[in-house]
mmCIF file of C-alpha atoms and ligand atoms in Angstrom:
data_model
loop_
_atom_site.group_PDB
_atom_site.id
_atom_site.type_symbol
_atom_site.label_atom_id
_atom_site.label_comp_id
_atom_site.label_asym_id
_atom_site.label_seq_id
_atom_site.Cartn_x
_atom_site.Cartn_y
_atom_site.Cartn_z
ATOM 1 C CA MET A 1 -9.840 -26.898 7.932
ATOM 2 C CA LYS A 2 -7.639 -24.384 6.144
ATOM 3 C CA CYS A 3 -9.396 -21.575 4.339
ATOM 4 C CA PHE A 4 -8.438 -19.373 1.391
ATOM 5 C CA ASP A 5 -9.856 -16.566 -0.703
ATOM 6 C CA ILE A 6 -8.843 -15.287 -4.120
ATOM 7 C CA VAL A 7 -9.171 -11.636 -5.140
ATOM 8 C CA VAL A 8 -8.999 -11.479 -8.911
ATOM 9 C CA ARG A 9 -8.575 -8.857 -11.617
ATOM 10 C CA ASP A 10 -11.428 -8.898 -14.095
ATOM 11 C CA ASP A 11 -9.735 -10.466 -17.131
ATOM 12 C CA GLU A 12 -9.843 -13.902 -18.780
ATOM 13 C CA ILE A 13 -6.305 -15.028 -17.858
ATOM 14 C CA SER A 14 -6.688 -14.004 -14.203
ATOM 15 C CA ARG A 15 -10.081 -15.714 -13.931
ATOM 16 C CA SER A 16 -8.795 -18.960 -15.446
ATOM 17 C CA ILE A 17 -5.857 -18.946 -12.996
ATOM 18 C CA GLN A 18 -8.306 -18.289 -10.169
ATOM 19 C CA ARG A 19 -10.352 -21.365 -11.187
ATOM 20 C CA ARG A 20 -7.236 -23.522 -11.405
ATOM 21 C CA ILE A 21 -5.982 -22.496 -7.953
ATOM 22 C CA ALA A 22 -9.430 -22.940 -6.383
ATOM 23 C CA ASN A 23 -9.805 -26.451 -7.881
ATOM 24 C CA ILE A 24 -6.437 -27.608 -6.552
ATOM 25 C CA LEU A 25 -6.939 -26.164 -3.045
ATOM 26 C CA ILE A 26 -10.517 -27.457 -2.696
ATOM 27 C CA HIS A 27 -9.392 -30.884 -3.939
ATOM 28 C CA ALA A 28 -6.722 -30.820 -1.194
ATOM 29 C CA GLY A 29 -9.387 -30.214 1.469
ATOM 30 C CA TRP A 30 -9.282 -26.443 1.798
ATOM 31 C CA THR A 31 -12.446 -24.348 1.923
ATOM 32 C CA GLN A 32 -13.366 -21.005 0.414
ATOM 33 C CA THR A 33 -16.323 -20.352 2.707
ATOM 34 C CA CYS A 34 -15.227 -18.641 5.908
ATOM 35 C CA ASP A 35 -15.153 -15.098 7.271
ATOM 36 C CA VAL A 36 -11.406 -14.929 7.779
ATOM 37 C CA PRO A 37 -9.147 -16.945 5.437
ATOM 38 C CA ASP A 38 -5.667 -18.169 6.378
ATOM 39 C CA ILE A 39 -4.386 -17.170 2.956
ATOM 40 C CA VAL A 40 -5.607 -14.529 0.501
ATOM 41 C CA LEU A 41 -4.262 -14.883 -3.025
ATOM 42 C CA SER A 42 -4.387 -11.869 -5.290
ATOM 43 C CA VAL A 43 -4.376 -12.701 -9.004
ATOM 44 C CA GLY A 44 -3.775 -9.736 -11.317
ATOM 45 C CA GLY A 45 -1.424 -6.844 -10.591
ATOM 46 C CA ASP A 46 -0.318 -4.648 -7.733
ATOM 47 C CA GLY A 47 -3.690 -2.906 -7.908
ATOM 48 C CA THR A 48 -5.360 -6.271 -7.244
ATOM 49 C CA MET A 49 -3.215 -6.686 -4.109
ATOM 50 C CA LEU A 50 -4.334 -3.227 -2.950
ATOM 51 C CA GLU A 51 -7.957 -4.408 -3.311
ATOM 52 C CA ALA A 52 -7.227 -7.641 -1.435
ATOM 53 C CA PHE A 53 -5.549 -5.672 1.347
ATOM 54 C CA HIS A 54 -8.504 -3.322 1.810
ATOM 55 C CA GLN A 55 -10.967 -6.205 1.708
ATOM 56 C CA TYR A 56 -9.218 -7.887 4.654
ATOM 57 C CA VAL A 57 -7.755 -4.829 6.394
ATOM 58 C CA GLY A 58 -9.757 -5.692 9.529
ATOM 59 C CA HIS A 59 -8.033 -9.109 9.834
ATOM 60 C CA LEU A 60 -4.350 -8.399 9.231
ATOM 61 C CA GLU A 61 -3.232 -10.562 12.169
ATOM 62 C CA GLU A 62 -4.929 -13.670 10.817
ATOM 63 C CA VAL A 63 -4.450 -13.330 7.055
ATOM 64 C CA ALA A 64 -1.279 -13.932 5.013
ATOM 65 C CA PHE A 65 -1.250 -12.567 1.456
ATOM 66 C CA VAL A 66 0.194 -14.041 -1.763
ATOM 67 C CA GLY A 67 0.430 -12.067 -5.018
ATOM 68 C CA LEU A 68 0.342 -13.654 -8.478
ATOM 69 C CA HIS A 69 0.771 -11.377 -11.445
ATOM 70 C CA THR A 70 -0.856 -11.855 -14.796
ATOM 71 C CA GLY A 71 0.547 -8.680 -16.335
ATOM 72 C CA ARG A 72 3.995 -7.306 -15.909
ATOM 73 C CA LEU A 73 6.205 -8.072 -12.930
ATOM 74 C CA GLY A 74 4.812 -6.454 -9.797
ATOM 75 C CA PHE A 75 5.958 -5.569 -6.338
ATOM 76 C CA TYR A 76 3.201 -7.243 -4.411
ATOM 77 C CA ALA A 77 2.322 -9.658 -7.212
ATOM 78 C CA ASP A 78 5.702 -11.313 -7.604
ATOM 79 C CA TRP A 79 4.700 -14.873 -8.581
ATOM 80 C CA LYS A 80 4.359 -15.681 -12.270
ATOM 81 C CA PRO A 81 1.551 -17.904 -13.658
ATOM 82 C CA GLU A 82 4.105 -20.605 -14.572
ATOM 83 C CA ASP A 83 5.064 -20.816 -10.867
ATOM 84 C CA ILE A 84 1.540 -21.830 -9.768
ATOM 85 C CA ASP A 85 2.186 -25.545 -9.347
ATOM 86 C CA LYS A 86 5.339 -24.899 -7.341
ATOM 87 C CA LEU A 87 3.536 -22.287 -5.261
ATOM 88 C CA LEU A 88 0.530 -24.516 -4.507
ATOM 89 C CA GLU A 89 2.756 -27.449 -3.656
ATOM 90 C CA LYS A 90 4.513 -25.283 -1.090
ATOM 91 C CA ILE A 91 1.241 -23.909 0.318
ATOM 92 C CA LEU A 92 -0.126 -27.444 0.679
ATOM 93 C CA LEU A 93 3.042 -28.931 2.155
ATOM 94 C CA SER A 94 4.002 -26.347 4.732
ATOM 95 C CA ASP A 95 2.378 -26.477 8.146
ATOM 96 C CA ALA A 96 3.657 -23.082 9.172
ATOM 97 C CA TYR A 97 4.139 -20.414 6.542
ATOM 98 C CA GLU A 98 7.237 -18.364 6.540
ATOM 99 C CA THR A 99 5.978 -14.808 6.320
ATOM 100 C CA VAL A 100 7.514 -11.397 5.879
ATOM 101 C CA GLU A 101 5.920 -8.280 7.395
ATOM 102 C CA TYR A 102 5.796 -4.858 5.757
ATOM 103 C CA PRO A 103 4.985 -1.533 7.486
ATOM 104 C CA LEU A 104 1.762 0.392 6.791
ATOM 105 C CA VAL A 105 0.755 4.049 7.089
ATOM 106 C CA HIS A 106 -1.896 4.936 9.667
ATOM 107 C CA VAL A 107 -4.031 7.881 8.563
ATOM 108 C CA GLN A 108 -6.449 9.800 10.736
ATOM 109 C CA LEU A 109 -8.763 12.245 8.955
ATOM 110 C CA ILE A 110 -10.156 14.801 11.355
ATOM 111 C CA MET A 111 -13.235 16.587 10.032
ATOM 112 C CA GLU A 112 -15.789 18.848 11.700
ATOM 113 C CA ASN A 113 -18.183 16.155 12.888
ATOM 114 C CA GLU A 114 -16.256 13.015 12.166
ATOM 115 C CA VAL A 115 -12.922 11.268 12.625
ATOM 116 C CA ARG A 116 -11.992 8.503 10.165
ATOM 117 C CA ASN A 117 -9.074 6.071 10.504
ATOM 118 C CA TYR A 118 -7.431 4.251 7.597
ATOM 119 C CA LEU A 119 -4.489 1.985 6.907
ATOM 120 C CA ALA A 120 -2.644 2.365 3.611
ATOM 121 C CA LEU A 121 -0.457 -0.253 1.950
ATOM 122 C CA ASN A 122 1.050 2.170 -0.604
ATOM 123 C CA GLU A 123 0.292 5.717 0.444
ATOM 124 C CA CYS A 124 -2.057 8.474 1.481
ATOM 125 C CA VAL A 125 -2.227 11.542 -0.769
ATOM 126 C CA ILE A 126 -3.840 14.839 0.125
ATOM 127 C CA LYS A 127 -4.376 17.360 -2.634
ATOM 128 C CA SER A 128 -6.601 20.217 -3.649
ATOM 129 C CA LEU A 129 -8.387 20.230 -6.982
ATOM 130 C CA THR A 130 -9.441 23.848 -6.825
ATOM 131 C CA GLY A 131 -6.168 25.709 -6.385
ATOM 132 C CA THR A 132 -2.894 25.727 -4.519
ATOM 133 C CA MET A 133 -3.019 23.646 -1.363
ATOM 134 C CA VAL A 134 -1.840 25.692 1.587
ATOM 135 C CA ALA A 135 -1.141 23.609 4.661
ATOM 136 C CA GLN A 136 0.743 23.863 7.862
ATOM 137 C CA VAL A 137 2.928 20.815 8.461
ATOM 138 C CA SER A 138 4.075 19.859 11.942
ATOM 139 C CA ILE A 139 6.242 16.988 13.133
ATOM 140 C CA ASN A 140 5.806 15.521 16.605
ATOM 141 C CA GLY A 141 3.819 18.578 17.654
ATOM 142 C CA ASP A 142 6.353 21.178 16.466
ATOM 143 C CA GLU A 143 5.684 23.425 13.494
ATOM 144 C CA PHE A 144 7.870 22.358 10.550
ATOM 145 C CA GLU A 145 6.809 24.311 7.468
ATOM 146 C CA GLN A 146 4.023 26.090 5.659
ATOM 147 C CA PHE A 147 3.415 24.046 2.504
ATOM 148 C CA ARG A 148 2.143 25.496 -0.762
ATOM 149 C CA GLY A 149 1.758 23.348 -3.820
ATOM 150 C CA ASP A 150 -0.293 20.541 -5.339
ATOM 151 C CA GLY A 151 -0.295 18.232 -2.341
ATOM 152 C CA LEU A 152 1.590 15.785 -0.129
ATOM 153 C CA CYS A 153 2.126 12.037 -0.471
ATOM 154 C CA ILE A 154 2.834 9.914 2.615
ATOM 155 C CA SER A 155 4.044 6.463 1.627
ATOM 156 C CA THR A 156 5.034 3.150 3.156
ATOM 157 C CA PRO A 157 8.398 1.552 2.254
ATOM 158 C CA SER A 158 6.677 -0.919 -0.110
ATOM 159 C CA GLY A 159 4.659 1.961 -1.568
ATOM 160 C CA SER A 160 7.822 3.992 -2.113
ATOM 161 C CA THR A 161 8.177 2.454 -5.593
ATOM 162 C CA ALA A 162 4.677 3.639 -6.571
ATOM 163 C CA TYR A 163 3.379 7.257 -6.548
ATOM 164 C CA ASN A 164 6.237 8.341 -4.247
ATOM 165 C CA LYS A 165 8.810 7.338 -6.869
ATOM 166 C CA SER A 166 7.095 9.443 -9.541
ATOM 167 C CA LEU A 167 7.383 12.407 -7.159
ATOM 168 C CA GLY A 168 11.150 11.956 -6.841
ATOM 169 C CA GLY A 169 11.013 10.262 -3.441
ATOM 170 C CA ALA A 170 13.575 7.671 -2.404
ATOM 171 C CA ILE A 171 12.972 3.921 -2.537
ATOM 172 C CA LEU A 172 12.951 2.512 1.003
ATOM 173 C CA HIS A 173 13.619 -1.128 1.794
ATOM 174 C CA PRO A 174 10.522 -2.555 3.569
ATOM 175 C CA SER A 175 12.636 -3.699 6.526
ATOM 176 C CA ILE A 176 13.031 0.003 7.380
ATOM 177 C CA GLU A 177 10.173 0.826 9.724
ATOM 178 C CA ALA A 178 9.403 4.317 8.520
ATOM 179 C CA ILE A 179 7.118 6.464 6.415
ATOM 180 C CA GLN A 180 8.081 8.996 3.769
ATOM 181 C CA VAL A 181 6.515 12.409 3.146
ATOM 182 C CA ALA A 182 6.997 13.573 -0.456
ATOM 183 C CA GLU A 183 6.019 16.934 -1.890
ATOM 184 C CA MET A 184 3.894 17.362 -4.970
ATOM 185 C CA ALA A 185 5.031 20.421 -6.935
ATOM 186 C CA SER A 186 5.759 22.695 -3.990
ATOM 187 C CA ILE A 187 6.044 26.434 -4.639
ATOM 188 C CA ASN A 188 9.475 27.684 -3.615
ATOM 189 C CA ASN A 189 10.610 31.277 -4.005
ATOM 190 C CA ARG A 190 11.606 34.265 -1.813
ATOM 191 C CA VAL A 191 8.191 34.331 -0.196
ATOM 192 C CA TYR A 192 7.274 30.665 0.113
ATOM 193 C CA ARG A 193 9.660 28.025 1.394
ATOM 194 C CA THR A 194 9.312 24.289 1.960
ATOM 195 C CA ILE A 195 12.019 21.737 2.649
ATOM 196 C CA GLY A 196 11.952 20.674 -1.012
ATOM 197 C CA SER A 197 13.119 17.102 -0.558
ATOM 198 C CA SER A 198 11.114 14.185 0.777
ATOM 199 C CA ILE A 199 11.578 13.349 4.446
ATOM 200 C CA VAL A 200 11.573 9.960 6.186
ATOM 201 C CA LEU A 201 9.985 9.637 9.626
ATOM 202 C CA PRO A 202 10.839 6.728 11.931
ATOM 203 C CA LYS A 203 8.399 4.668 13.965
ATOM 204 C CA HIS A 204 6.601 6.660 16.716
ATOM 205 C CA HIS A 205 7.061 10.000 14.944
ATOM 206 C CA HIS A 206 3.956 11.627 13.599
ATOM 207 C CA CYS A 207 3.191 14.300 11.076
ATOM 208 C CA VAL A 208 0.115 16.514 11.179
ATOM 209 C CA ILE A 209 -1.084 18.379 8.089
ATOM 210 C CA THR A 210 -3.478 21.238 8.732
ATOM 211 C CA PRO A 211 -4.815 22.511 5.409
ATOM 212 C CA SER A 212 -6.345 25.961 5.028
ATOM 213 C CA GLN A 213 -10.043 25.872 5.728
ATOM 214 C CA GLU A 214 -11.099 27.780 2.607
ATOM 215 C CA MET A 215 -11.024 24.770 0.310
ATOM 216 C CA THR A 216 -12.138 21.197 0.011
ATOM 217 C CA TYR A 217 -9.608 18.421 -0.505
ATOM 218 C CA GLN A 218 -9.191 15.113 -2.189
ATOM 219 C CA ILE A 219 -7.750 12.210 -0.212
ATOM 220 C CA HIS A 220 -6.359 9.057 -1.815
ATOM 221 C CA ILE A 221 -5.744 5.972 0.279
ATOM 222 C CA ASP A 222 -4.026 3.593 -2.171
ATOM 223 C CA HIS A 223 -6.472 3.109 -5.090
ATOM 224 C CA LEU A 224 -9.416 4.639 -3.164
ATOM 225 C CA THR A 225 -10.379 8.277 -3.703
ATOM 226 C CA MET A 226 -12.512 10.571 -1.545
ATOM 227 C CA GLN A 227 -13.565 13.926 -3.014
ATOM 228 C CA ASN A 228 -14.692 17.299 -1.700
ATOM 229 C CA LEU A 229 -13.769 16.786 1.927
ATOM 230 C CA LYS A 230 -13.720 19.605 4.448
ATOM 231 C CA ILE A 231 -10.690 18.642 6.496
ATOM 232 C CA ASP A 232 -9.421 20.090 9.770
ATOM 233 C CA GLN A 233 -6.353 17.872 10.047
ATOM 234 C CA VAL A 234 -4.687 14.797 8.580
ATOM 235 C CA LYS A 235 -2.519 12.889 11.063
ATOM 236 C CA VAL A 236 -0.107 10.288 9.683
ATOM 237 C CA ARG A 237 2.310 7.888 11.334
ATOM 238 C CA MET A 238 3.636 4.380 10.856
ATOM 239 C CA ALA A 239 0.832 1.985 11.829
ATOM 240 C CA ASP A 240 1.095 -0.524 14.680
ATOM 241 C CA GLU A 241 -0.365 -3.115 12.285
ATOM 242 C CA LYS A 242 1.633 -4.699 9.477
ATOM 243 C CA ILE A 243 0.751 -6.729 6.403
ATOM 244 C CA ARG A 244 2.082 -10.301 6.215
ATOM 245 C CA PHE A 245 3.119 -11.858 2.922
ATOM 246 C CA VAL A 246 3.754 -15.559 2.453
ATOM 247 C CA ARG A 247 7.413 -15.987 1.563
ATOM 248 C CA TYR A 248 8.076 -19.245 -0.300
ATOM 249 C CA ARG A 249 11.156 -18.352 -2.276
ATOM 250 C CA ASN A 250 13.890 -15.825 -2.200
ATOM 251 C CA PHE A 251 13.106 -12.846 -4.415
ATOM 252 C CA PRO A 252 14.940 -9.929 -2.797
ATOM 253 C CA PHE A 253 13.306 -6.503 -2.832
ATOM 254 C CA TRP A 254 16.193 -4.925 -4.775
ATOM 255 C CA MET A 255 15.862 -7.602 -7.471
ATOM 256 C CA ARG A 256 12.163 -6.752 -7.720
ATOM 257 C CA VAL A 257 13.123 -3.084 -8.079
ATOM 258 C CA ARG A 258 15.621 -3.987 -10.790
ATOM 259 C CA ALA A 259 13.186 -6.270 -12.611
ATOM 260 C CA SER A 260 10.483 -3.591 -12.622
ATOM 261 C CA PHE A 261 12.478 -0.462 -13.384
ATOM 262 C CA ILE A 262 15.794 -1.428 -14.956
ATOM 263 C CA LYS A 263 15.859 -4.799 -16.642
ATOM 264 C CA GLU A 264 13.937 -8.040 -16.345
HETATM 265 P P1 NAP B 301 -2.828 2.038 -11.545
HETATM 266 O O1 NAP B 301 -3.107 3.281 -12.285
HETATM 267 O O2 NAP B 301 -2.911 0.717 -12.251
HETATM 268 O O3 NAP B 301 -1.400 2.151 -10.827
HETATM 269 C C1 NAP B 301 -0.342 2.809 -11.400
HETATM 270 C C2 NAP B 301 0.846 1.865 -11.538
HETATM 271 O O4 NAP B 301 1.458 1.674 -10.263
HETATM 272 C C3 NAP B 301 0.500 0.478 -12.050
HETATM 273 O O5 NAP B 301 1.478 0.135 -12.992
HETATM 274 C C4 NAP B 301 0.587 -0.380 -10.803
HETATM 275 O O6 NAP B 301 0.878 -1.738 -11.089
HETATM 276 C C5 NAP B 301 1.732 0.276 -10.111
HETATM 277 N N1 NAP B 301 1.897 0.035 -8.667
HETATM 278 C C6 NAP B 301 0.963 -0.074 -7.691
HETATM 279 N N2 NAP B 301 1.546 -0.248 -6.497
HETATM 280 C C7 NAP B 301 2.893 -0.269 -6.726
HETATM 281 C C8 NAP B 301 4.021 -0.420 -5.900
HETATM 282 N N3 NAP B 301 3.899 -0.569 -4.578
HETATM 283 N N4 NAP B 301 5.260 -0.379 -6.468
HETATM 284 C C9 NAP B 301 5.415 -0.217 -7.792
HETATM 285 N N5 NAP B 301 4.375 -0.063 -8.630
HETATM 286 C C10 NAP B 301 3.123 -0.083 -8.095
HETATM 287 O O7 NAP B 301 -3.806 2.035 -10.257
HETATM 288 P P2 NAP B 301 -3.874 0.895 -9.169
HETATM 289 O O8 NAP B 301 -3.381 -0.395 -9.715
HETATM 290 O O9 NAP B 301 -5.223 0.986 -8.554
HETATM 291 O O10 NAP B 301 -2.765 1.368 -8.111
HETATM 292 C C11 NAP B 301 -2.989 2.465 -7.281
HETATM 293 C C12 NAP B 301 -1.652 3.088 -7.060
HETATM 294 O O11 NAP B 301 -1.256 3.799 -8.219
HETATM 295 C C13 NAP B 301 -1.625 4.124 -5.965
HETATM 296 O O12 NAP B 301 -1.474 3.532 -4.701
HETATM 297 C C14 NAP B 301 -0.427 4.968 -6.381
HETATM 298 O O13 NAP B 301 0.774 4.507 -5.764
HETATM 299 C C15 NAP B 301 -0.275 4.732 -7.853
HETATM 300 N N6 NAP B 301 -0.429 5.983 -8.575
HETATM 301 C C16 NAP B 301 0.682 6.513 -9.151
HETATM 302 C C17 NAP B 301 0.628 7.730 -9.781
HETATM 303 C C18 NAP B 301 1.860 8.282 -10.371
HETATM 304 O O14 NAP B 301 2.895 7.608 -10.322
HETATM 305 N N7 NAP B 301 1.828 9.486 -10.923
HETATM 306 C C19 NAP B 301 -0.576 8.437 -9.848
HETATM 307 C C20 NAP B 301 -1.692 7.865 -9.259
HETATM 308 C C21 NAP B 301 -1.609 6.635 -8.605
HETATM 309 P P3 NAP B 301 -0.261 -2.725 -11.693
HETATM 310 O O15 NAP B 301 -0.376 -2.375 -13.138
HETATM 311 O O16 NAP B 301 0.347 -4.073 -11.490
HETATM 312 O O17 NAP B 301 -1.540 -2.522 -10.946
HETATM 313 MN MN1 MN B 302 -3.365 -1.276 -11.609
#
């Protein structure tokens, strides 16, 4: 029996769409009670997709994600409520889903007594709340720069339209298997020097950020925030895992970029 789950934003429209989808799928013989669903539908916005991703981050090989938006047009939530019937018909008719895979960022937080590993769908941000962040940045084991500023943002291609874009980073097509390191308000003068532009690292390259030990730091993994961390090192690279989205119609990435930022 096929299984689904719905992650929903807490508003009336999203909840009513959730009920409608659940009724149709259950009527068609699908179940909502299983540990690992075949399909996870996110109903809400891009933030809802981030929640869905982190809820099932341990099962990325089994789960395919679908995003329905009930606000403005999203990147991950690119189906409109009026498309639901068409979408469900396709889910119910197809034996094998056509899926598209997007790269993720792998983050390793190394602390005094603990090492934590995360996957990010949008980005990982490291920043200091108590003063200028001073950090040594190395790439593939070689020293690259001494960073001073507000922080650093390491994004996936599909996350490049989120925080990274606000920082002046480039938009990367998700078929490019790479991660982007963008600066947050770096200090550049005769004494302090950083590269100044964002850099794009290919698969198998890694970047290690070693912040000064005098401060505590804040780490964001997508919508999740961790405060007051004593951090020895943050290691980032493109993850081996990817997220799979169900692809039922052609809605090219650049048209999503246009619809969100230029003109619907
Ligand atoms: P939020 O405050 O609702 O997110 C900020 C905006 O980013 C929302 O409009 C959200 O869309 C949109 N968004 C999320 N992922 C996107 C993507 N991949 N491409 C384009 N737009 C995207 O908080 P949230 O919904 O929990 O999302 C967390 C994300 O917010 C973080 O991962 C980070 O990328 C972003 N953020 C941006 C800034 C900034 O630009 N200065 C600061 C903090 C966080 P929805 O309204 O559909 O959710
Ligand atoms: Mn949001």
